[in-house]
GROMACS .gro file of C-alpha atoms in nm:
model
  407
    1UNK     CA    1   1.245   0.339   1.916
    2UNK     CA    2   1.034   0.472   1.629
    3UNK     CA    3   1.218   0.280   1.356
    4UNK     CA    4   1.452  -0.013   1.304
    5UNK     CA    5   1.798   0.130   1.219
    6UNK     CA    6   1.889  -0.191   1.035
    7UNK     CA    7   1.628  -0.106   0.772
    8UNK     CA    8   1.784   0.233   0.694
    9UNK     CA    9   2.114   0.371   0.566
   10UNK     CA   10   2.297   0.704   0.599
   11UNK     CA   11   2.179   0.978   0.367
   12UNK     CA   12   2.422   1.056   0.085
   13UNK     CA   13   2.574   1.399   0.044
   14UNK     CA   14   2.519   1.450  -0.330
   15UNK     CA   15   2.358   1.793  -0.380
   16UNK     CA   16   2.034   1.835  -0.570
   17UNK     CA   17   2.090   1.823  -0.945
   18UNK     CA   18   1.781   1.872  -1.159
   19UNK     CA   19   1.957   1.763  -1.477
   20UNK     CA   20   2.058   1.435  -1.316
   21UNK     CA   21   1.702   1.376  -1.194
   22UNK     CA   22   1.564   1.436  -1.542
   23UNK     CA   23   1.827   1.208  -1.691
   24UNK     CA   24   1.728   0.929  -1.452
   25UNK     CA   25   1.362   0.968  -1.546
   26UNK     CA   26   1.460   0.937  -1.911
   27UNK     CA   27   1.683   0.637  -1.840
   28UNK     CA   28   1.409   0.454  -1.650
   29UNK     CA   29   1.150   0.514  -1.922
   30UNK     CA   30   1.380   0.422  -2.211
   31UNK     CA   31   1.500   0.107  -2.035
   32UNK     CA   32   1.144   0.011  -1.946
   33UNK     CA   33   1.025   0.053  -2.303
   34UNK     CA   34   1.327  -0.134  -2.440
   35UNK     CA   35   1.258  -0.434  -2.217
   36UNK     CA   36   0.890  -0.467  -2.303
   37UNK     CA   37   0.789  -0.798  -2.462
   38UNK     CA   38   0.448  -0.848  -2.628
   39UNK     CA   39   0.441  -1.203  -2.489
   40UNK     CA   40   0.571  -1.154  -2.133
   41UNK     CA   41   0.538  -0.777  -2.091
   42UNK     CA   42   0.813  -0.708  -1.834
   43UNK     CA   43   1.031  -0.957  -1.646
   44UNK     CA   44   0.978  -1.015  -1.274
   45UNK     CA   45   1.252  -0.856  -1.065
   46UNK     CA   46   1.428  -1.078  -0.808
   47UNK     CA   47   1.307  -0.851  -0.527
   48UNK     CA   48   0.947  -0.894  -0.643
   49UNK     CA   49   0.970  -1.269  -0.695
   50UNK     CA   50   0.703  -1.453  -0.500
   51UNK     CA   51   0.784  -1.809  -0.403
   52UNK     CA   52   1.049  -2.047  -0.529
   53UNK     CA   53   1.221  -2.048  -0.864
   54UNK     CA   54   1.419  -1.812  -1.077
   55UNK     CA   55   1.247  -1.477  -1.147
   56UNK     CA   56   1.301  -1.516  -1.522
   57UNK     CA   57   1.105  -1.842  -1.510
   58UNK     CA   58   0.810  -1.690  -1.326
   59UNK     CA   59   0.503  -1.580  -1.520
   60UNK     CA   60   0.471  -1.202  -1.527
   61UNK     CA   61   0.258  -1.016  -1.276
   62UNK     CA   62  -0.029  -0.803  -1.405
   63UNK     CA   63  -0.187  -0.589  -1.126
   64UNK     CA   64  -0.167  -0.215  -1.078
   65UNK     CA   65   0.044  -0.259  -0.764
   66UNK     CA   66   0.350  -0.439  -0.905
   67UNK     CA   67   0.259  -0.572  -1.247
   68UNK     CA   68   0.210  -0.480  -1.611
   69UNK     CA   69  -0.090  -0.256  -1.544
   70UNK     CA   70   0.109  -0.039  -1.304
   71UNK     CA   71   0.402  -0.005  -1.543
   72UNK     CA   72   0.173   0.101  -1.829
   73UNK     CA   73  -0.003   0.346  -1.598
   74UNK     CA   74   0.332   0.494  -1.490
   75UNK     CA   75   0.460   0.534  -1.846
   76UNK     CA   76   0.144   0.703  -1.971
   77UNK     CA   77   0.120   0.915  -1.656
   78UNK     CA   78   0.475   1.044  -1.703
   79UNK     CA   79   0.388   1.131  -2.063
   80UNK     CA   80   0.069   1.311  -1.955
   81UNK     CA   81   0.273   1.515  -1.706
   82UNK     CA   82   0.510   1.624  -1.983
   83UNK     CA   83   0.806   1.439  -1.834
   84UNK     CA   84   0.871   1.209  -2.133
   85UNK     CA   85   0.747   1.114  -2.476
   86UNK     CA   86   0.679   0.743  -2.522
   87UNK     CA   87   0.791   0.544  -2.822
   88UNK     CA   88   0.451   0.372  -2.843
   89UNK     CA   89   0.107   0.360  -2.689
   90UNK     CA   90   0.040   0.068  -2.456
   91UNK     CA   91  -0.337   0.121  -2.456
   92UNK     CA   92  -0.411  -0.191  -2.668
   93UNK     CA   93  -0.225  -0.402  -2.410
   94UNK     CA   94  -0.448  -0.314  -2.116
   95UNK     CA   95  -0.777  -0.497  -2.174
   96UNK     CA   96  -0.606  -0.833  -2.246
   97UNK     CA   97  -0.457  -0.817  -1.896
   98UNK     CA   98  -0.794  -0.899  -1.738
   99UNK     CA   99  -0.801  -1.276  -1.805
  100UNK     CA  100  -0.428  -1.298  -1.736
  101UNK     CA  101  -0.469  -1.133  -1.399
  102UNK     CA  102  -0.764  -1.352  -1.306
  103UNK     CA  103  -0.553  -1.658  -1.388
  104UNK     CA  104  -0.277  -1.515  -1.165
  105UNK     CA  105  -0.527  -1.466  -0.880
  106UNK     CA  106  -0.621  -1.831  -0.919
  107UNK     CA  107  -0.890  -1.976  -0.696
  108UNK     CA  108  -0.937  -1.638  -0.525
  109UNK     CA  109  -1.018  -1.458  -0.851
  110UNK     CA  110  -1.393  -1.439  -0.791
  111UNK     CA  111  -1.356  -1.300  -0.438
  112UNK     CA  112  -1.067  -1.065  -0.518
  113UNK     CA  113  -1.152  -0.938  -0.867
  114UNK     CA  114  -1.278  -0.607  -0.723
  115UNK     CA  115  -0.940  -0.527  -0.566
  116UNK     CA  116  -0.809  -0.184  -0.664
  117UNK     CA  117  -0.438  -0.261  -0.650
  118UNK     CA  118  -0.439  -0.636  -0.726
  119UNK     CA  119  -0.759  -0.715  -0.913
  120UNK     CA  120  -0.967  -0.606  -1.211
  121UNK     CA  121  -1.055  -0.260  -1.081
  122UNK     CA  122  -0.713  -0.103  -1.138
  123UNK     CA  123  -0.688  -0.258  -1.486
  124UNK     CA  124  -1.035  -0.138  -1.584
  125UNK     CA  125  -0.961   0.213  -1.456
  126UNK     CA  126  -0.651   0.225  -1.674
  127UNK     CA  127  -0.850   0.095  -1.970
  128UNK     CA  128  -1.108   0.368  -1.908
  129UNK     CA  129  -0.832   0.629  -1.888
  130UNK     CA  130  -0.678   0.528  -2.222
  131UNK     CA  131  -0.976   0.397  -2.421
  132UNK     CA  132  -1.302   0.498  -2.247
  133UNK     CA  133  -1.615   0.291  -2.310
  134UNK     CA  134  -1.959   0.254  -2.158
  135UNK     CA  135  -1.901  -0.120  -2.113
  136UNK     CA  136  -1.588  -0.062  -1.908
  137UNK     CA  137  -1.767   0.197  -1.693
  138UNK     CA  138  -2.053  -0.046  -1.632
  139UNK     CA  139  -1.811  -0.322  -1.531
  140UNK     CA  140  -1.634  -0.085  -1.291
  141UNK     CA  141  -1.961   0.014  -1.129
  142UNK     CA  142  -2.049  -0.352  -1.079
  143UNK     CA  143  -1.713  -0.429  -0.919
  144UNK     CA  144  -1.728  -0.128  -0.687
  145UNK     CA  145  -2.078  -0.213  -0.574
  146UNK     CA  146  -1.984  -0.578  -0.528
  147UNK     CA  147  -1.685  -0.494  -0.310
  148UNK     CA  148  -1.875  -0.305  -0.039
  149UNK     CA  149  -1.865  -0.592   0.210
  150UNK     CA  150  -1.516  -0.720   0.138
  151UNK     CA  151  -1.378  -0.824   0.480
  152UNK     CA  152  -1.040  -0.657   0.425
  153UNK     CA  153  -1.167  -0.299   0.476
  154UNK     CA  154  -0.842  -0.152   0.341
  155UNK     CA  155  -0.696   0.003   0.027
  156UNK     CA  156  -0.533  -0.289  -0.154
  157UNK     CA  157  -0.815  -0.546  -0.157
  158UNK     CA  158  -1.114  -0.396   0.022
  159UNK     CA  159  -1.387  -0.137  -0.021
  160UNK     CA  160  -1.166   0.167   0.054
  161UNK     CA  161  -0.976   0.086  -0.267
  162UNK     CA  162  -1.289   0.059  -0.478
  163UNK     CA  163  -1.425   0.368  -0.302
  164UNK     CA  164  -1.116   0.551  -0.429
  165UNK     CA  165  -1.186   0.416  -0.778
  166UNK     CA  166  -1.540   0.559  -0.756
  167UNK     CA  167  -1.394   0.895  -0.655
  168UNK     CA  168  -1.154   0.897  -0.950
  169UNK     CA  169  -1.441   0.812  -1.185
  170UNK     CA  170  -1.654   1.088  -1.032
  171UNK     CA  171  -1.379   1.346  -1.077
  172UNK     CA  172  -1.338   1.249  -1.444
  173UNK     CA  173  -1.689   1.152  -1.556
  174UNK     CA  174  -1.921   1.260  -1.275
  175UNK     CA  175  -2.070   1.558  -1.455
  176UNK     CA  176  -2.265   1.318  -1.673
  177UNK     CA  177  -2.289   1.012  -1.452
  178UNK     CA  178  -2.419   1.042  -1.095
  179UNK     CA  179  -2.357   0.679  -1.002
  180UNK     CA  180  -1.992   0.737  -0.908
  181UNK     CA  181  -2.075   0.986  -0.634
  182UNK     CA  182  -2.351   0.752  -0.516
  183UNK     CA  183  -2.109   0.458  -0.501
  184UNK     CA  184  -1.858   0.668  -0.310
  185UNK     CA  185  -2.119   0.769  -0.052
  186UNK     CA  186  -2.250   0.415  -0.026
  187UNK     CA  187  -1.897   0.291   0.045
  188UNK     CA  188  -1.846   0.557   0.310
  189UNK     CA  189  -2.174   0.468   0.480
  190UNK     CA  190  -2.084   0.099   0.485
  191UNK     CA  191  -1.740   0.173   0.631
  192UNK     CA  192  -1.901   0.388   0.899
  193UNK     CA  193  -2.123   0.097   0.998
  194UNK     CA  194  -1.817  -0.131   1.022
  195UNK     CA  195  -1.621   0.091   1.261
  196UNK     CA  196  -1.535  -0.058   1.597
  197UNK     CA  197  -1.455   0.121   1.923
  198UNK     CA  198  -1.148   0.050   2.135
  199UNK     CA  199  -1.203   0.113   2.505
  200UNK     CA  200  -0.831   0.065   2.564
  201UNK     CA  201  -0.724   0.331   2.316
  202UNK     CA  202  -1.030   0.552   2.318
  203UNK     CA  203  -1.071   0.559   1.941
  204UNK     CA  204  -1.238   0.399   1.642
  205UNK     CA  205  -1.071   0.141   1.418
  206UNK     CA  206  -1.139  -0.121   1.152
  207UNK     CA  207  -1.040  -0.485   1.140
  208UNK     CA  208  -0.892  -0.640   0.825
  209UNK     CA  209  -0.943  -1.003   0.733
  210UNK     CA  210  -0.626  -1.052   0.530
  211UNK     CA  211  -0.409  -1.348   0.432
  212UNK     CA  212  -0.581  -1.584   0.672
  213UNK     CA  213  -0.583  -1.371   0.986
  214UNK     CA  214  -0.771  -1.084   1.145
  215UNK     CA  215  -0.565  -0.766   1.193
  216UNK     CA  216  -0.605  -0.410   1.318
  217UNK     CA  217  -0.367  -0.230   1.080
  218UNK     CA  218  -0.320   0.144   1.119
  219UNK     CA  219  -0.105   0.204   0.812
  220UNK     CA  220  -0.117   0.358   0.466
  221UNK     CA  221  -0.186   0.046   0.258
  222UNK     CA  222  -0.382  -0.201   0.470
  223UNK     CA  223  -0.493   0.024   0.754
  224UNK     CA  224  -0.679   0.318   0.898
  225UNK     CA  225  -0.462   0.593   0.745
  226UNK     CA  226  -0.523   0.485   0.386
  227UNK     CA  227  -0.898   0.470   0.437
  228UNK     CA  228  -0.883   0.813   0.602
  229UNK     CA  229  -0.705   0.946   0.292
  230UNK     CA  230  -0.991   0.836   0.066
  231UNK     CA  231  -1.244   1.002   0.296
  232UNK     CA  232  -1.039   1.324   0.310
  233UNK     CA  233  -1.011   1.340  -0.068
  234UNK     CA  234  -1.383   1.296  -0.122
  235UNK     CA  235  -1.511   1.498   0.172
  236UNK     CA  236  -1.699   1.733  -0.062
  237UNK     CA  237  -1.923   1.437  -0.154
  238UNK     CA  238  -2.004   1.361   0.209
  239UNK     CA  239  -2.167   1.695   0.281
  240UNK     CA  240  -2.178   1.917   0.584
  241UNK     CA  241  -2.383   1.666   0.779
  242UNK     CA  242  -2.134   1.376   0.746
  243UNK     CA  243  -1.784   1.514   0.709
  244UNK     CA  244  -1.754   1.675   1.058
  245UNK     CA  245  -1.819   1.337   1.221
  246UNK     CA  246  -1.561   1.169   0.998
  247UNK     CA  247  -1.310   1.445   1.071
  248UNK     CA  248  -1.351   1.393   1.444
  249UNK     CA  249  -1.311   1.015   1.410
  250UNK     CA  250  -0.995   1.049   1.201
  251UNK     CA  251  -0.835   1.311   1.424
  252UNK     CA  252  -0.908   1.116   1.742
  253UNK     CA  253  -0.771   0.784   1.612
  254UNK     CA  254  -0.460   0.942   1.464
  255UNK     CA  255  -0.385   1.137   1.781
  256UNK     CA  256  -0.451   0.855   2.028
  257UNK     CA  257  -0.252   0.591   1.840
  258UNK     CA  258   0.061   0.800   1.783
  259UNK     CA  259   0.386   0.700   1.954
  260UNK     CA  260   0.604   0.996   2.051
  261UNK     CA  261   0.971   1.034   2.131
  262UNK     CA  262   1.063   1.390   2.211
  263UNK     CA  263   0.966   1.600   1.911
  264UNK     CA  264   0.920   1.296   1.687
  265UNK     CA  265   0.614   1.080   1.618
  266UNK     CA  266   0.521   0.762   1.436
  267UNK     CA  267   0.263   0.483   1.450
  268UNK     CA  268   0.290   0.112   1.522
  269UNK     CA  269   0.185  -0.134   1.255
  270UNK     CA  270  -0.132  -0.255   1.432
  271UNK     CA  271  -0.357  -0.105   1.695
  272UNK     CA  272  -0.355  -0.426   1.899
  273UNK     CA  273  -0.032  -0.594   2.005
  274UNK     CA  274  -0.016  -0.956   2.131
  275UNK     CA  275   0.036  -0.979   2.509
  276UNK     CA  276   0.401  -0.971   2.599
  277UNK     CA  277   0.507  -0.833   2.260
  278UNK     CA  278   0.639  -0.488   2.181
  279UNK     CA  279   0.454  -0.291   1.912
  280UNK     CA  280   0.616  -0.333   1.570
  281UNK     CA  281   0.758   0.000   1.451
  282UNK     CA  282   0.858   0.060   1.088
  283UNK     CA  283   0.934   0.382   0.901
  284UNK     CA  284   0.810   0.347   0.543
  285UNK     CA  285   0.504   0.441   0.339
  286UNK     CA  286   0.319   0.117   0.406
  287UNK     CA  287   0.385   0.124   0.783
  288UNK     CA  288   0.468   0.423   1.000
  289UNK     CA  289   0.508   0.798   0.989
  290UNK     CA  290   0.572   0.859   0.616
  291UNK     CA  291   0.245   0.699   0.511
  292UNK     CA  292   0.050   0.888   0.777
  293UNK     CA  293   0.188   1.219   0.651
  294UNK     CA  294   0.113   1.130   0.290
  295UNK     CA  295  -0.242   1.014   0.368
  296UNK     CA  296  -0.331   1.295   0.608
  297UNK     CA  297  -0.152   1.599   0.467
  298UNK     CA  298  -0.467   1.724   0.292
  299UNK     CA  299  -0.673   1.710   0.612
  300UNK     CA  300  -0.849   2.044   0.665
  301UNK     CA  301  -0.794   2.233   0.988
  302UNK     CA  302  -0.494   2.246   1.217
  303UNK     CA  303  -0.565   1.970   1.470
  304UNK     CA  304  -0.305   1.735   1.318
  305UNK     CA  305  -0.043   1.993   1.221
  306UNK     CA  306   0.193   1.931   1.511
  307UNK     CA  307   0.174   1.553   1.469
  308UNK     CA  308   0.234   1.569   1.093
  309UNK     CA  309   0.544   1.784   1.142
  310UNK     CA  310   0.672   1.550   1.414
  311UNK     CA  311   0.613   1.253   1.181
  312UNK     CA  312   0.797   1.428   0.899
  313UNK     CA  313   1.089   1.497   1.130
  314UNK     CA  314   1.095   1.131   1.238
  315UNK     CA  315   1.103   1.025   0.873
  316UNK     CA  316   1.398   1.257   0.809
  317UNK     CA  317   1.590   1.142   1.116
  318UNK     CA  318   1.549   0.776   1.020
  319UNK     CA  319   1.719   0.835   0.684
  320UNK     CA  320   1.668   0.656   0.352
  321UNK     CA  321   1.542   0.301   0.349
  322UNK     CA  322   1.792   0.030   0.261
  323UNK     CA  323   1.534  -0.157   0.046
  324UNK     CA  324   1.589   0.082  -0.244
  325UNK     CA  325   1.421   0.379  -0.404
  326UNK     CA  326   1.066   0.243  -0.450
  327UNK     CA  327   0.739   0.393  -0.328
  328UNK     CA  328   0.585   0.131  -0.101
  329UNK     CA  329   0.883   0.058   0.125
  330UNK     CA  330   1.166   0.263  -0.017
  331UNK     CA  331   1.330   0.603  -0.023
  332UNK     CA  332   1.098   0.755  -0.285
  333UNK     CA  333   0.787   0.670  -0.086
  334UNK     CA  334   0.931   0.827   0.229
  335UNK     CA  335   1.033   1.133   0.030
  336UNK     CA  336   0.672   1.200  -0.066
  337UNK     CA  337   0.609   1.283   0.301
  338UNK     CA  338   0.844   1.581   0.261
  339UNK     CA  339   0.675   1.690  -0.062
  340UNK     CA  340   0.338   1.676   0.113
  341UNK     CA  341   0.466   1.884   0.405
  342UNK     CA  342   0.614   2.135   0.164
  343UNK     CA  343   0.276   2.172  -0.006
  344UNK     CA  344   0.098   2.202   0.330
  345UNK     CA  345   0.341   2.445   0.498
  346UNK     CA  346   0.529   2.614   0.209
  347UNK     CA  347   0.844   2.564   0.420
  348UNK     CA  348   1.124   2.521   0.164
  349UNK     CA  349   1.326   2.299   0.398
  350UNK     CA  350   1.081   2.015   0.330
  351UNK     CA  351   1.134   2.045  -0.045
  352UNK     CA  352   1.510   2.040   0.011
  353UNK     CA  353   1.472   1.720   0.214
  354UNK     CA  354   1.260   1.559  -0.059
  355UNK     CA  355   1.526   1.642  -0.314
  356UNK     CA  356   1.802   1.505  -0.089
  357UNK     CA  357   1.612   1.175  -0.075
  358UNK     CA  358   1.572   1.193  -0.454
  359UNK     CA  359   1.947   1.213  -0.508
  360UNK     CA  360   2.005   0.927  -0.267
  361UNK     CA  361   1.734   0.727  -0.447
  362UNK     CA  362   1.905   0.785  -0.781
  363UNK     CA  363   2.223   0.632  -0.641
  364UNK     CA  364   2.025   0.341  -0.499
  365UNK     CA  365   1.859   0.283  -0.837
  366UNK     CA  366   2.192   0.283  -1.015
  367UNK     CA  367   2.344   0.048  -0.758
  368UNK     CA  368   2.050  -0.195  -0.778
  369UNK     CA  369   2.053  -0.198  -1.158
  370UNK     CA  370   2.422  -0.284  -1.157
  371UNK     CA  371   2.376  -0.553  -0.892
  372UNK     CA  372   2.089  -0.732  -1.069
  373UNK     CA  373   2.175  -0.651  -1.428
  374UNK     CA  374   1.829  -0.503  -1.483
  375UNK     CA  375   1.594  -0.232  -1.365
  376UNK     CA  376   1.281  -0.304  -1.160
  377UNK     CA  377   0.963  -0.277  -1.367
  378UNK     CA  378   0.687  -0.202  -1.118
  379UNK     CA  379   0.481   0.099  -1.013
  380UNK     CA  380   0.467   0.066  -0.635
  381UNK     CA  381   0.783  -0.141  -0.579
  382UNK     CA  382   1.007  -0.041  -0.867
  383UNK     CA  383   1.171   0.219  -1.086
  384UNK     CA  384   0.878   0.365  -1.288
  385UNK     CA  385   0.718   0.473  -0.960
  386UNK     CA  386   1.046   0.631  -0.849
  387UNK     CA  387   1.063   0.817  -1.183
  388UNK     CA  388   0.730   0.981  -1.096
  389UNK     CA  389   0.870   1.083  -0.757
  390UNK     CA  390   1.170   1.242  -0.930
  391UNK     CA  391   0.938   1.442  -1.156
  392UNK     CA  392   0.746   1.570  -0.856
  393UNK     CA  393   1.075   1.674  -0.695
  394UNK     CA  394   1.164   1.868  -1.010
  395UNK     CA  395   0.820   2.031  -1.023
  396UNK     CA  396   0.783   2.073  -0.643
  397UNK     CA  397   0.446   1.896  -0.654
  398UNK     CA  398   0.314   1.615  -0.436
  399UNK     CA  399   0.047   1.390  -0.593
  400UNK     CA  400   0.123   1.034  -0.481
  401UNK     CA  401   0.074   0.796  -0.778
  402UNK     CA  402  -0.266   0.620  -0.792
  403UNK     CA  403  -0.350   0.740  -0.441
  404UNK     CA  404  -0.395   1.113  -0.511
  405UNK     CA  405  -0.438   1.096  -0.886
  406UNK     CA  406  -0.526   0.834  -1.146
  407UNK     CA  407  -0.658   1.015  -1.454
   0.00000   0.00000   0.00000
């Protein structure tokens, strides 16, 4: 089976209501601003709590992924899109996050400071977005260059994440600073040299040295698909002599690792499965079909069209995720697959499906807030990220937060 039914729930029947979507965006932003504390920023949600102890007693998290940096990015991003008007600017709060986040990283701070989603890189990018400076740009360039050989080789911690940061900097500042394009190309060249070949599967792959073990993830956070997304986005920097080879590598790996059931398709978590074990199949952004659609929907050509449509259909058949409305492993993240397919195909049925997931996600958000007595203040795992998804459903657009667009 392509998904675990226990992780999903039946789709609600509430029809699309733009006014209700806009009201939820406003509610999330107002509640988030009201619960900001200069000392602790935002409280840790029980579902984000790491380790023992009460969430309220835990020190706040700071990274782009699920901490203060991500919440500030989401609030300012929503304002830049015209979705809301903030009560205050959070720009002065960004730079002081750097020592706090290094303390949170602990003994791994030196090795992991380059991380895009968990380290200094995401914080410095946000600082550069809100209060640009030459010193911040120089520090970013140092981190990106220093992360080239990170053993993770994935988006969250490794060089694909800092490669994406270089691409964002190039898009914003590249007209006057050639080093960002150079760092992007250097990262791509290093990743090419680190590719491995699987005789069993007949395709290329990367290994990821993560959390004390070596893995062969295929997914949209730690795996092949996320790295492919960064290469697809920056293909104009690779040139006519490099991009065709990358395109062939991506298409071959995606096609040969897909699992099909009738007209549906998804991908197992890892390329390699321990002997005697069945491949692990999930259906969320960070593992499975939704993330593959989101990461690959901007791929030029038609070679992956049939697979992307089959993956979108599998995401729809699985239904909303029971973990809530968030982006990484929730209903909003899966819904972005439909927005991407709408943009790629202009088939209005995909937009309708995205909006159906939006209405279900609104009900999940309301239910969770009532259950826990609070909203969930996080970009990738919480309500500010879902607010961005709602705005894209209203506007019929499809830029996944901090993956497709940062500035």
